[in-house]
Coordinates of C-alpha atoms in Angstrom, one line a residue:
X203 CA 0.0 0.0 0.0
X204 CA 2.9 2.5 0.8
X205 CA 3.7 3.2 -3.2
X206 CA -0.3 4.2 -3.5
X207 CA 0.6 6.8 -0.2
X208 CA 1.5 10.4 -1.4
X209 CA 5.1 10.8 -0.4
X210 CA 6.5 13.3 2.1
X211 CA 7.0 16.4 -0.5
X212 CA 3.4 15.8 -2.2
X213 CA 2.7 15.8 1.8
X214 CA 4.4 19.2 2.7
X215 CA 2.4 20.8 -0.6
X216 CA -1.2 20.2 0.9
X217 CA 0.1 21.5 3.8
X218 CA 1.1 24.6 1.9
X219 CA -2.0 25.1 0.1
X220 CA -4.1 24.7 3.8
X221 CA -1.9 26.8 5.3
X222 CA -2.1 29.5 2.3
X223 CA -5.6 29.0 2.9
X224 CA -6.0 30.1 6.1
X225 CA -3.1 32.1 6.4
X226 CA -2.5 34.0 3.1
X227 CA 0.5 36.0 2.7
X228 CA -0.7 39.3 1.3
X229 CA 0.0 43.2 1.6
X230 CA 4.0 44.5 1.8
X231 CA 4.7 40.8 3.2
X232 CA 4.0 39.5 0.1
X233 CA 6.1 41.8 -1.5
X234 CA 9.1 41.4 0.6
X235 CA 8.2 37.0 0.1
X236 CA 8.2 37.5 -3.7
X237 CA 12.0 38.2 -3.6
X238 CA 12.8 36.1 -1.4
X239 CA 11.1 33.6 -3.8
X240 CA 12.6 34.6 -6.3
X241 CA 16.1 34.5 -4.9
X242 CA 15.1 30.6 -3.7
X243 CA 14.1 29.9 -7.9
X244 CA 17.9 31.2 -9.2
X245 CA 19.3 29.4 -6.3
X246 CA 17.4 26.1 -7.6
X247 CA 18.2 26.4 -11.2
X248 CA 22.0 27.0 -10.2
X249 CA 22.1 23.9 -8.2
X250 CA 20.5 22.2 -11.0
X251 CA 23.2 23.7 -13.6
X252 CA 26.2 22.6 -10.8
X253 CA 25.0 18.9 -10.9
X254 CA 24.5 18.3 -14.2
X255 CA 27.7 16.5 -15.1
X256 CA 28.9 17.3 -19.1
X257 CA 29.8 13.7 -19.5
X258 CA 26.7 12.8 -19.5
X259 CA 25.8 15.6 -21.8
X260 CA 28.1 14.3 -23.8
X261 CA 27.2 10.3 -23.7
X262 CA 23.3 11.8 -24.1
X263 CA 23.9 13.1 -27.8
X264 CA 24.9 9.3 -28.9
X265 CA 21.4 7.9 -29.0
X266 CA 19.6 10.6 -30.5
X267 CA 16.5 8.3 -31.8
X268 CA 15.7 8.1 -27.9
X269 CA 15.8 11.3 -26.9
X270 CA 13.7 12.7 -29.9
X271 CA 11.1 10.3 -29.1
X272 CA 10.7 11.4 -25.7
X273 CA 11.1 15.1 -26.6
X274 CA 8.1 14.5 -29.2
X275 CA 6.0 13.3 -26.7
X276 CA 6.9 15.4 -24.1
X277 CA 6.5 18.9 -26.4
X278 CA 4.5 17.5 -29.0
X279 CA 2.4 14.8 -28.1
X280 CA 1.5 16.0 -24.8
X281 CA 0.0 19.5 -26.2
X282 CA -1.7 17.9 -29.0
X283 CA -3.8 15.8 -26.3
X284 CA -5.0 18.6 -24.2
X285 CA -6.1 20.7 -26.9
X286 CA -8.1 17.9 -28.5
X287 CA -9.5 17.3 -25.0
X288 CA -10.4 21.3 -24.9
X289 CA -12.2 20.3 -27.8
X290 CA -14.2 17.5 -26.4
X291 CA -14.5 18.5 -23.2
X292 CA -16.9 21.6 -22.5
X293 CA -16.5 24.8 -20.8
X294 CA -19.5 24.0 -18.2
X295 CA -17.7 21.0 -17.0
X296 CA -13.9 21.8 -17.5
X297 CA -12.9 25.4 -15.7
X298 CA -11.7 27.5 -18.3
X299 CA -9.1 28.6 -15.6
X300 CA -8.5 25.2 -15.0
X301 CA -7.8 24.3 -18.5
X302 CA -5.1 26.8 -19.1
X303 CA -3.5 25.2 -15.7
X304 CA -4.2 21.5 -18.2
X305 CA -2.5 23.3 -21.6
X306 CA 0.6 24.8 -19.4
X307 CA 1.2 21.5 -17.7
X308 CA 1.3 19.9 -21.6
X309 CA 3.9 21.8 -22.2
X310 CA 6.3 21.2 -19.6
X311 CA 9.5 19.4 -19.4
X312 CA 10.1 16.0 -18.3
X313 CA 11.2 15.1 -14.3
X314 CA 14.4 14.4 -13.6
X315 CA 14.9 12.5 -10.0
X316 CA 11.8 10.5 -10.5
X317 CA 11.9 9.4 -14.2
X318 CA 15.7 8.2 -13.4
X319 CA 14.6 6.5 -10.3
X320 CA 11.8 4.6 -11.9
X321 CA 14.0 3.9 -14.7
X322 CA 16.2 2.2 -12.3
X323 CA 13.6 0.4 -10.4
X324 CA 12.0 -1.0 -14.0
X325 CA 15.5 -1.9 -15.0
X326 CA 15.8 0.6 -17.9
X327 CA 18.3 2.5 -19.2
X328 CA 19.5 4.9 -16.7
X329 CA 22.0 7.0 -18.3
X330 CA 19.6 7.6 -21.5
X331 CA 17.3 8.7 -18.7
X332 CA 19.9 10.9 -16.8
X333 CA 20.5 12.3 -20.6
X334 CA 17.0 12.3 -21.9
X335 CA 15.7 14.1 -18.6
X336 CA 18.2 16.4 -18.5
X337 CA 18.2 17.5 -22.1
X338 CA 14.3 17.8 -21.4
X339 CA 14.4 20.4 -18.8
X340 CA 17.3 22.4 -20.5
X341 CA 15.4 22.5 -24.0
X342 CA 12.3 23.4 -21.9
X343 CA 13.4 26.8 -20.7
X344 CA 13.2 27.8 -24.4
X345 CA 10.2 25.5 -25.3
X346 CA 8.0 26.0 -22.5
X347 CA 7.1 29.7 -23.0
X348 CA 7.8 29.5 -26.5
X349 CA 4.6 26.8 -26.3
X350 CA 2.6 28.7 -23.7
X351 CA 2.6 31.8 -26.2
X352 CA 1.8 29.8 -29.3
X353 CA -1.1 27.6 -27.6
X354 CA -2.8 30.5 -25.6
X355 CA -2.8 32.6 -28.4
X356 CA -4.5 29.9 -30.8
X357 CA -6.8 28.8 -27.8
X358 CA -7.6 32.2 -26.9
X359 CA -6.4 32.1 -23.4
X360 CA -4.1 35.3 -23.4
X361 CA -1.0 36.4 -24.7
X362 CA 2.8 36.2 -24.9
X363 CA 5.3 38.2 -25.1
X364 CA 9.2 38.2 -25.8
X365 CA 9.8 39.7 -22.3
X366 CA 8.6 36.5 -20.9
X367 CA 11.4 34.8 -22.6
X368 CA 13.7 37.0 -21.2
X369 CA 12.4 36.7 -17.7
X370 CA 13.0 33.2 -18.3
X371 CA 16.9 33.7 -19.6
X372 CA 17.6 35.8 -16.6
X373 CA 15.6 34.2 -13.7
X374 CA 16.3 30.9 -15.1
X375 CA 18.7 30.2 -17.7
X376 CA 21.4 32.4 -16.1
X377 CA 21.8 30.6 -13.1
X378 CA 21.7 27.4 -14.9
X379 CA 24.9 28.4 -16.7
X380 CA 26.5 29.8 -14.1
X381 CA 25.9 26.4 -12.6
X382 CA 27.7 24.4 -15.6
X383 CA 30.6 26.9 -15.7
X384 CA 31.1 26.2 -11.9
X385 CA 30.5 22.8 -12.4
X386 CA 34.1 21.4 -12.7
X387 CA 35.3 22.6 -9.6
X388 CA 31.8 22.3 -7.5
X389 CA 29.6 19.6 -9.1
X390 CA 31.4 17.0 -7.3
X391 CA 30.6 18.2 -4.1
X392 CA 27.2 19.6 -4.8
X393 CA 26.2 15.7 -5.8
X394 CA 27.5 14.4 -2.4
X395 CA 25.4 17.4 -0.5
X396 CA 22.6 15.8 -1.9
X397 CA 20.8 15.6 1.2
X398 CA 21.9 18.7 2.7
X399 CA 20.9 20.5 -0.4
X400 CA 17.5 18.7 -0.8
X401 CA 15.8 21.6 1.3
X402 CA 17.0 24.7 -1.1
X403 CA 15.3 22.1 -4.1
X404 CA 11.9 21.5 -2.0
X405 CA 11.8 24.7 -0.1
X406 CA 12.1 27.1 -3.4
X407 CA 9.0 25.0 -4.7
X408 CA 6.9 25.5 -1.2
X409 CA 7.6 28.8 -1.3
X410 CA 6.2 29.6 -5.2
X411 CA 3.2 27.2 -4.1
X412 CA 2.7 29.1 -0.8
X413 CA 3.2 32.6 -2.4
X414 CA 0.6 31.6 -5.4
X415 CA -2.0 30.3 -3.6
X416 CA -2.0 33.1 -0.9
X417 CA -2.1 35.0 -4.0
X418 CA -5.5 33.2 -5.3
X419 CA -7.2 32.8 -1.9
X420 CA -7.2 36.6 -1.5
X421 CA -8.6 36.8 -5.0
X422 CA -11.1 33.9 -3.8
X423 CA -9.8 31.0 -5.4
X424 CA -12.0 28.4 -3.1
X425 CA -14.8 30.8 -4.0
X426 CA -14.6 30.0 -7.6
X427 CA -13.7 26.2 -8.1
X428 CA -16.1 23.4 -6.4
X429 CA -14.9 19.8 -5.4
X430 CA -16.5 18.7 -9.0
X431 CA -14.1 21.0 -10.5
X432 CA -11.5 19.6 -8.6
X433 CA -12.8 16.0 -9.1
X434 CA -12.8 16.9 -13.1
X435 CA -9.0 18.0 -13.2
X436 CA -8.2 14.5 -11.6
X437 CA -9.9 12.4 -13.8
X438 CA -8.7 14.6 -17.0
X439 CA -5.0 14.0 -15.9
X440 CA -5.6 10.3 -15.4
X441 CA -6.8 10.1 -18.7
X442 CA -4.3 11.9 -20.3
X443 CA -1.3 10.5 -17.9
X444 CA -2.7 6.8 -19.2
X445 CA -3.0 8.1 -23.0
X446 CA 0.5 9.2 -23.0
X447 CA 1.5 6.0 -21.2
X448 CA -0.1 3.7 -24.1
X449 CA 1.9 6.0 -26.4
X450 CA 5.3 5.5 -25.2
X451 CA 5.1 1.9 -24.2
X452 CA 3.3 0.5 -27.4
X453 CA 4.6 3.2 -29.4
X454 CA 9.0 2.5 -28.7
X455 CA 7.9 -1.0 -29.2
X456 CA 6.5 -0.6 -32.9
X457 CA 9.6 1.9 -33.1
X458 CA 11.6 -1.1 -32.5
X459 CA 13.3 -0.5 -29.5
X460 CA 15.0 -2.4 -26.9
X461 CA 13.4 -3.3 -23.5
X462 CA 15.4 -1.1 -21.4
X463 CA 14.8 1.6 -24.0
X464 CA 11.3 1.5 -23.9
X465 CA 11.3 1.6 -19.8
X466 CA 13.3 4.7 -21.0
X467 CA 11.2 6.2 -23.0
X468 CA 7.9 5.1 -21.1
X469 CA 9.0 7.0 -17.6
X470 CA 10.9 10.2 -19.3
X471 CA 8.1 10.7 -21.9
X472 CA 5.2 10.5 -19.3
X473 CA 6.4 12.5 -16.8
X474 CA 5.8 16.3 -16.1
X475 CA 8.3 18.6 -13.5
X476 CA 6.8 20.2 -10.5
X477 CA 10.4 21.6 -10.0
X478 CA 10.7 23.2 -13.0
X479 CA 6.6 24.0 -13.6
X480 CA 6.0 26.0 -10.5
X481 CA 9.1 28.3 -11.4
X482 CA 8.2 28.7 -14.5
X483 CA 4.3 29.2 -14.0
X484 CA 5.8 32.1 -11.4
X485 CA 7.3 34.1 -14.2
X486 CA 5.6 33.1 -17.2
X487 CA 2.1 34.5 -15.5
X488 CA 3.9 37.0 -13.2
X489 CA 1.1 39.9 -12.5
X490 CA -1.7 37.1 -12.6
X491 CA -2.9 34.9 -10.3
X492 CA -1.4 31.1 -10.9
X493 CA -2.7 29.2 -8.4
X494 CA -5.5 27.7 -11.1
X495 CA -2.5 27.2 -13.0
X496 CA -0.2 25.0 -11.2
X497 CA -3.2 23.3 -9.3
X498 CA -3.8 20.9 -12.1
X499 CA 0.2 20.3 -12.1
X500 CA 0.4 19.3 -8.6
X501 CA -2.5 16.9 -9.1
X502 CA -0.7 15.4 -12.1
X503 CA 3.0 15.5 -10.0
X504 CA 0.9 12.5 -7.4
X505 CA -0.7 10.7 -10.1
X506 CA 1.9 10.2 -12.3
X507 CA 4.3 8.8 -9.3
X508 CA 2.0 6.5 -7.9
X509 CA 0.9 4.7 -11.5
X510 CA 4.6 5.3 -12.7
X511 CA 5.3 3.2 -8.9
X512 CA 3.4 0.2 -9.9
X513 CA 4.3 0.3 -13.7
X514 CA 8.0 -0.1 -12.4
X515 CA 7.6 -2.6 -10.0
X516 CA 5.5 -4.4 -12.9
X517 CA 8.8 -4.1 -14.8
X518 CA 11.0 -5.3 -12.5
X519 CA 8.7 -8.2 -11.6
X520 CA 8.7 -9.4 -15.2
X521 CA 12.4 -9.0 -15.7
X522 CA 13.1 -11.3 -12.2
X523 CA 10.7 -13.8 -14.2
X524 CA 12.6 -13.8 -17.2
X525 CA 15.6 -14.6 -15.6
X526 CA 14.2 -17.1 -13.3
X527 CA 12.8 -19.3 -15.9
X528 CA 16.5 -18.1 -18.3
X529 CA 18.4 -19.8 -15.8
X530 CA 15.8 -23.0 -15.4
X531 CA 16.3 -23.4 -18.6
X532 CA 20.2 -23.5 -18.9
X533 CA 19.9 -26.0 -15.7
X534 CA 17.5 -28.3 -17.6
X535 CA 19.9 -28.0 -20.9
X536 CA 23.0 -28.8 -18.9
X537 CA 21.2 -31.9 -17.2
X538 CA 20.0 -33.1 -20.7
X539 CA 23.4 -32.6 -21.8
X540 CA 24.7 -34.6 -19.0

């Protein structure tokens, strides 16, 4: 039962949103909060910059058929579903609001921590998924808003402007690099801080999440939605989680790729980053409210870890089989043999 269990992060986020609930953060606190935020995001993307080793940049670019794939799917394929579902799906029972928060979460990068972990556990390819999430997330600083302005535009959903993008570049981007030009002499000892720097990763996330949703609650976000809303963005992101699933799966298979390719491409095409969503939701829509945006992405960020849980462990499962009835059958031909 513990893999069905939100984990302790997905934890400390409800506990973010009831406390921003209650306890909004609002007035010349909010402004002072905002920096501090923002300070907490470049820190983030710097640490995520100093890990990233350029090895495995390196290694990444030598199975390109993989990583396009999972870049299709995870810019392309994802987008396409949400806007045929804002065809299908009607205004009356799918939240306008609510749907942008759906067409910005399609156009989000890939994980990183959990897609590699999952790869692991299914017994995939783990440095194509170290490569392939990575590349995801560094591809999606340009691609994200790039999307978000091409998709709200056509869907009528608002604007976008080049500013944005440079937002982005200096929030963002610039930290990131300063991160990889640092990384020879620090990204050693960053990666063995792991745990000690886990709260500057989780912490710069909380406080986005806290800061947005004080921000809606003033503006009456629990005014506007209903539990049926809620209810609807839950079973639209199972349905679209389990569509993109069927893709990657069935899809690197008729693409003729190996097994631990198509765990691969399976976990790092499905998934969608809270780490790097909530940042970028916080200066893509800086000025609006976001809460309705990234509340659909924080539904998806539990759902796709406790399916992509028991998809793994169904992985692993089948591989241990395989190699249980592999070595029965060398025993039985050495016996015959004998």
């Amino acid at each position: 039962m513990r893999r069905f269990l939100p984990d302790t992060f997905t934890m400390l986020l409800v506990l973010t949103v009831i406390t921003a609930s209650f306890f909004p953060v609002q007035g010349s606190s909010a402004h002072y909060f905002s920096i501090a935020t923002n300070f907490a995001i470049g820190l983030l993307f710097f640490l995520h910059g100093a890990r990233l080793s350029r090895d495995v940049v390196i290694a990444g670019l030598l199975h390109w058929r993989l990583h396009l794939v999972i870049l299709l799917t995870t810019f392309g394929i994802f987008p396409l579903l949400v806007l045929a579902m804002g065809h299908i799906v009607p205004d009356s029972i799918l939240p306008v609001s609510l749907y942008t928060g759906m067409l910005f979460l399609s156009v989000l990068p890939s994980t990183v921590q959990s897609s590699i972990a999952f790869t692991s556990i299914a017994g995939g390819n783990v440095p194509a998924a170290i490569c392939a999430a990575s590349a995801s997330n560094i591809f999606g600083m340009f691609l994200t808003p790039l999307l978000v302005g091409v998709l709200f535009s056509v869907g009528g959903h608002g604007g976008f402007s080049w500013d944005v993008l440079e937002q982005i570049m200096l929030q963002l981007l610039a930290p990131f690099i300063a991160g990889q030009l640092l990384q020879p002499w620090i990204g050693n000892w960053i990666r063995s801080k792991k745990k000690i720097l886990m709260p500057v990763d989780r912490g710069s996330i909380l406080m986005v999440v806290y800061s947005a949703f004080s921000e809606a609650v003033v503006e009456g976000l629990w005014h506007t939605f209903s539990l049926v809303d809620i209810a609807t963005v839950i079973v639209a992101n199972m349905v679209l989680l389990a569509l993109v699933l069927c893709i990657t799966m069935f899809g690197s298979r008729a693409l003729g790729f190996s097994r631990a390719d198509e765990i691969t491409i399976t976990f790092c095409g499905s998934k969608k980053s809270l780490a790097s969503g909530v940042p970028m939701a916080n200066v893509i829509f800086a000025g609006q409210g976001i809460g309705a945006i990234v509340l659909p992405l924080m539904l998806f960020h539990q759902i796709q870890l406790m399916t992509c849980a028991v998809i793994a462990q169904k992985y692993a499962d089948a591989a241990k089989r395989r190699e249980a009835e592999k070595a029965k059958a060398e025993t039985n031909g050495a016996t015959n043999a004998a």
